[in-house]
């Protein structure tokens, strides 16, 4: 890699942003997947638009980590105080826990809903499998967070080399898991549209037909009563 490129302040800031805050992409798209499953299954949306195009394209792009060995940029600070490290931890863990809460609420809502519906066992298993994806993405965020802790607090421990190597293992494992997740997202979104959406649409149509049938029945009954009353009135007049 050309060193002059790395000397560019913009390039270094951009690369540092991706490396330091890249795991937020895992949270963002984990939440998106859980929301899509929630509104599809629980809210009975009739169709999902081509979300997979945005998720599968912008997901890896937003998360991609640029690492060129010693030619490496990341967001750092001259302030090495404990207070700065604590602030960094808040940056990493507050979004993580908020993401976990949102995803767990969505997943629990979906699981409770399908248990009370007439989904067959295969469809239920399919939904459960899809719900694993946002949870795995959250796990990737944990990897990055723990890696950050080990790397920033290694100076406070005796086994600095071991902790640093462990942090690097977490980073690489996170990248591997994200590659797997993002690589399978188009298939997951396709399954959601093909399997879950049609069923939700059928339920909507069935509900609509039931309402129409009820309205029709009520109209026929009302018409019958009007005719009966009119006949009774005419008989009384005679």
PDB file of C-alpha atoms in Angstrom, residues 61-173:
ATOM      1  CA  UNK A  61     -19.337  -1.962   3.161  1.00  0.00           C
ATOM      2  CA  UNK A  62     -20.017  -0.280   6.491  1.00  0.00           C
ATOM      3  CA  UNK A  63     -18.271  -2.954   8.494  1.00  0.00           C
ATOM      4  CA  UNK A  64     -15.263  -3.690   6.299  1.00  0.00           C
ATOM      5  CA  UNK A  65     -12.070  -3.385   8.316  1.00  0.00           C
ATOM      6  CA  UNK A  66      -9.014  -2.090   6.476  1.00  0.00           C
ATOM      7  CA  UNK A  67      -5.869  -3.590   7.902  1.00  0.00           C
ATOM      8  CA  UNK A  68      -2.500  -3.422   6.172  1.00  0.00           C
ATOM      9  CA  UNK A  69      -0.145  -4.747   8.800  1.00  0.00           C
ATOM     10  CA  UNK A  70       1.973  -1.950  10.245  1.00  0.00           C
ATOM     11  CA  UNK A  71       0.182   0.530   7.992  1.00  0.00           C
ATOM     12  CA  UNK A  72      -2.711   0.743  10.346  1.00  0.00           C
ATOM     13  CA  UNK A  73      -4.934   3.623  11.433  1.00  0.00           C
ATOM     14  CA  UNK A  74      -7.351   3.795  14.290  1.00  0.00           C
ATOM     15  CA  UNK A  75      -9.010   6.517  16.306  1.00  0.00           C
ATOM     16  CA  UNK A  76      -6.738   7.246  19.256  1.00  0.00           C
ATOM     17  CA  UNK A  77      -6.282   9.972  21.821  1.00  0.00           C
ATOM     18  CA  UNK A  78      -3.263  11.524  23.479  1.00  0.00           C
ATOM     19  CA  UNK A  79      -5.160  11.306  26.747  1.00  0.00           C
ATOM     20  CA  UNK A  80      -4.219   7.916  28.192  1.00  0.00           C
ATOM     21  CA  UNK A  81      -5.996   8.518  31.481  1.00  0.00           C
ATOM     22  CA  UNK A  82      -8.396   6.046  33.018  1.00  0.00           C
ATOM     23  CA  UNK A  83     -11.229   8.526  32.494  1.00  0.00           C
ATOM     24  CA  UNK A  84     -10.699   8.430  28.730  1.00  0.00           C
ATOM     25  CA  UNK A  85     -10.784   4.634  28.759  1.00  0.00           C
ATOM     26  CA  UNK A  86     -14.027   4.685  30.721  1.00  0.00           C
ATOM     27  CA  UNK A  87     -15.590   7.052  28.184  1.00  0.00           C
ATOM     28  CA  UNK A  88     -14.518   4.675  25.416  1.00  0.00           C
ATOM     29  CA  UNK A  89     -16.146   1.781  27.241  1.00  0.00           C
ATOM     30  CA  UNK A  90     -19.421   3.695  27.413  1.00  0.00           C
ATOM     31  CA  UNK A  91     -19.226   4.273  23.666  1.00  0.00           C
ATOM     32  CA  UNK A  92     -18.859   0.566  23.108  1.00  0.00           C
ATOM     33  CA  UNK A  93     -21.175  -0.908  25.686  1.00  0.00           C
ATOM     34  CA  UNK A  94     -24.195   1.409  25.817  1.00  0.00           C
ATOM     35  CA  UNK A  95     -25.105   0.785  22.140  1.00  0.00           C
ATOM     36  CA  UNK A  96     -24.366  -2.900  22.659  1.00  0.00           C
ATOM     37  CA  UNK A  97     -26.762  -3.281  25.564  1.00  0.00           C
ATOM     38  CA  UNK A  98     -29.451  -1.169  23.901  1.00  0.00           C
ATOM     39  CA  UNK A  99     -29.142  -3.371  20.829  1.00  0.00           C
ATOM     40  CA  UNK A 100     -29.419  -6.498  22.948  1.00  0.00           C
ATOM     41  CA  UNK A 101     -32.576  -5.197  24.636  1.00  0.00           C
ATOM     42  CA  UNK A 102     -34.277  -4.325  21.325  1.00  0.00           C
ATOM     43  CA  UNK A 103     -33.363  -7.631  19.698  1.00  0.00           C
ATOM     44  CA  UNK A 104     -34.431  -9.703  22.702  1.00  0.00           C
ATOM     45  CA  UNK A 105     -37.790  -7.901  22.909  1.00  0.00           C
ATOM     46  CA  UNK A 106     -38.420  -8.495  19.198  1.00  0.00           C
ATOM     47  CA  UNK A 107     -37.340 -12.129  19.349  1.00  0.00           C
ATOM     48  CA  UNK A 108     -39.410 -12.909  22.437  1.00  0.00           C
ATOM     49  CA  UNK A 109     -42.461 -11.228  20.859  1.00  0.00           C
ATOM     50  CA  UNK A 110     -42.075 -13.304  17.696  1.00  0.00           C
ATOM     51  CA  UNK A 111     -41.584 -16.573  19.597  1.00  0.00           C
ATOM     52  CA  UNK A 112     -44.624 -15.959  21.830  1.00  0.00           C
ATOM     53  CA  UNK A 113     -46.723 -15.008  18.807  1.00  0.00           C
ATOM     54  CA  UNK A 114     -45.963 -18.027  16.627  1.00  0.00           C
ATOM     55  CA  UNK A 115     -46.531 -20.392  19.547  1.00  0.00           C
ATOM     56  CA  UNK A 116     -50.147 -19.214  19.650  1.00  0.00           C
ATOM     57  CA  UNK A 117     -50.670 -19.304  15.871  1.00  0.00           C
ATOM     58  CA  UNK A 118     -51.382 -22.170  13.503  1.00  0.00           C
ATOM     59  CA  UNK A 119     -47.930 -22.228  11.921  1.00  0.00           C
ATOM     60  CA  UNK A 120     -46.736 -25.711  11.063  1.00  0.00           C
ATOM     61  CA  UNK A 121     -43.598 -27.041  12.714  1.00  0.00           C
ATOM     62  CA  UNK A 122     -41.382 -26.469   9.667  1.00  0.00           C
ATOM     63  CA  UNK A 123     -42.333 -22.791   9.490  1.00  0.00           C
ATOM     64  CA  UNK A 124     -41.760 -22.396  13.211  1.00  0.00           C
ATOM     65  CA  UNK A 125     -38.287 -23.897  12.917  1.00  0.00           C
ATOM     66  CA  UNK A 126     -37.578 -21.566  10.012  1.00  0.00           C
ATOM     67  CA  UNK A 127     -38.525 -18.498  12.041  1.00  0.00           C
ATOM     68  CA  UNK A 128     -36.411 -19.669  14.971  1.00  0.00           C
ATOM     69  CA  UNK A 129     -33.420 -20.156  12.677  1.00  0.00           C
ATOM     70  CA  UNK A 130     -33.807 -16.655  11.243  1.00  0.00           C
ATOM     71  CA  UNK A 131     -33.903 -15.210  14.752  1.00  0.00           C
ATOM     72  CA  UNK A 132     -30.447 -16.667  15.373  1.00  0.00           C
ATOM     73  CA  UNK A 133     -28.901 -14.204  12.924  1.00  0.00           C
ATOM     74  CA  UNK A 134     -29.362 -10.991  14.961  1.00  0.00           C
ATOM     75  CA  UNK A 135     -28.204 -12.851  18.068  1.00  0.00           C
ATOM     76  CA  UNK A 136     -25.019 -13.947  16.298  1.00  0.00           C
ATOM     77  CA  UNK A 137     -24.436 -10.369  15.145  1.00  0.00           C
ATOM     78  CA  UNK A 138     -24.746  -9.232  18.750  1.00  0.00           C
ATOM     79  CA  UNK A 139     -22.197 -11.887  19.665  1.00  0.00           C
ATOM     80  CA  UNK A 140     -19.876 -10.349  17.080  1.00  0.00           C
ATOM     81  CA  UNK A 141     -20.275  -7.011  18.843  1.00  0.00           C
ATOM     82  CA  UNK A 142     -19.271  -8.656  22.110  1.00  0.00           C
ATOM     83  CA  UNK A 143     -16.145  -9.941  20.418  1.00  0.00           C
ATOM     84  CA  UNK A 144     -15.165  -6.449  19.362  1.00  0.00           C
ATOM     85  CA  UNK A 145     -15.938  -4.990  22.796  1.00  0.00           C
ATOM     86  CA  UNK A 146     -13.907  -7.567  24.665  1.00  0.00           C
ATOM     87  CA  UNK A 147     -11.100  -7.119  22.190  1.00  0.00           C
ATOM     88  CA  UNK A 148     -11.202  -3.395  22.870  1.00  0.00           C
ATOM     89  CA  UNK A 149     -11.031  -3.959  26.629  1.00  0.00           C
ATOM     90  CA  UNK A 150      -8.102  -6.327  26.389  1.00  0.00           C
ATOM     91  CA  UNK A 151      -6.204  -4.055  24.056  1.00  0.00           C
ATOM     92  CA  UNK A 152      -6.759  -0.857  26.059  1.00  0.00           C
ATOM     93  CA  UNK A 153      -6.270  -2.336  29.515  1.00  0.00           C
ATOM     94  CA  UNK A 154      -3.428  -4.712  28.705  1.00  0.00           C
ATOM     95  CA  UNK A 155      -0.956  -2.260  30.253  1.00  0.00           C
ATOM     96  CA  UNK A 156      -2.649  -2.752  33.602  1.00  0.00           C
ATOM     97  CA  UNK A 157      -1.966  -6.495  33.630  1.00  0.00           C
ATOM     98  CA  UNK A 158       1.149  -8.600  33.834  1.00  0.00           C
ATOM     99  CA  UNK A 159       0.466 -10.790  30.802  1.00  0.00           C
ATOM    100  CA  UNK A 160       0.262  -7.990  28.252  1.00  0.00           C
ATOM    101  CA  UNK A 161       1.325 -10.114  25.273  1.00  0.00           C
ATOM    102  CA  UNK A 162      -1.268 -12.777  26.015  1.00  0.00           C
ATOM    103  CA  UNK A 163      -4.095 -10.228  26.340  1.00  0.00           C
ATOM    104  CA  UNK A 164      -3.051  -8.447  23.169  1.00  0.00           C
ATOM    105  CA  UNK A 165      -3.017 -11.732  21.228  1.00  0.00           C
ATOM    106  CA  UNK A 166      -6.402 -12.618  22.707  1.00  0.00           C
ATOM    107  CA  UNK A 167      -7.779  -9.259  21.542  1.00  0.00           C
ATOM    108  CA  UNK A 168      -6.493  -9.944  18.025  1.00  0.00           C
ATOM    109  CA  UNK A 169      -8.149 -13.381  18.074  1.00  0.00           C
ATOM    110  CA  UNK A 170     -11.450 -11.736  19.021  1.00  0.00           C
ATOM    111  CA  UNK A 171     -11.103  -9.227  16.188  1.00  0.00           C
ATOM    112  CA  UNK A 172     -10.418 -11.949  13.615  1.00  0.00           C
ATOM    113  CA  UNK A 173     -13.220 -14.157  14.917  1.00  0.00           C
TER     114      UNK A 173
END
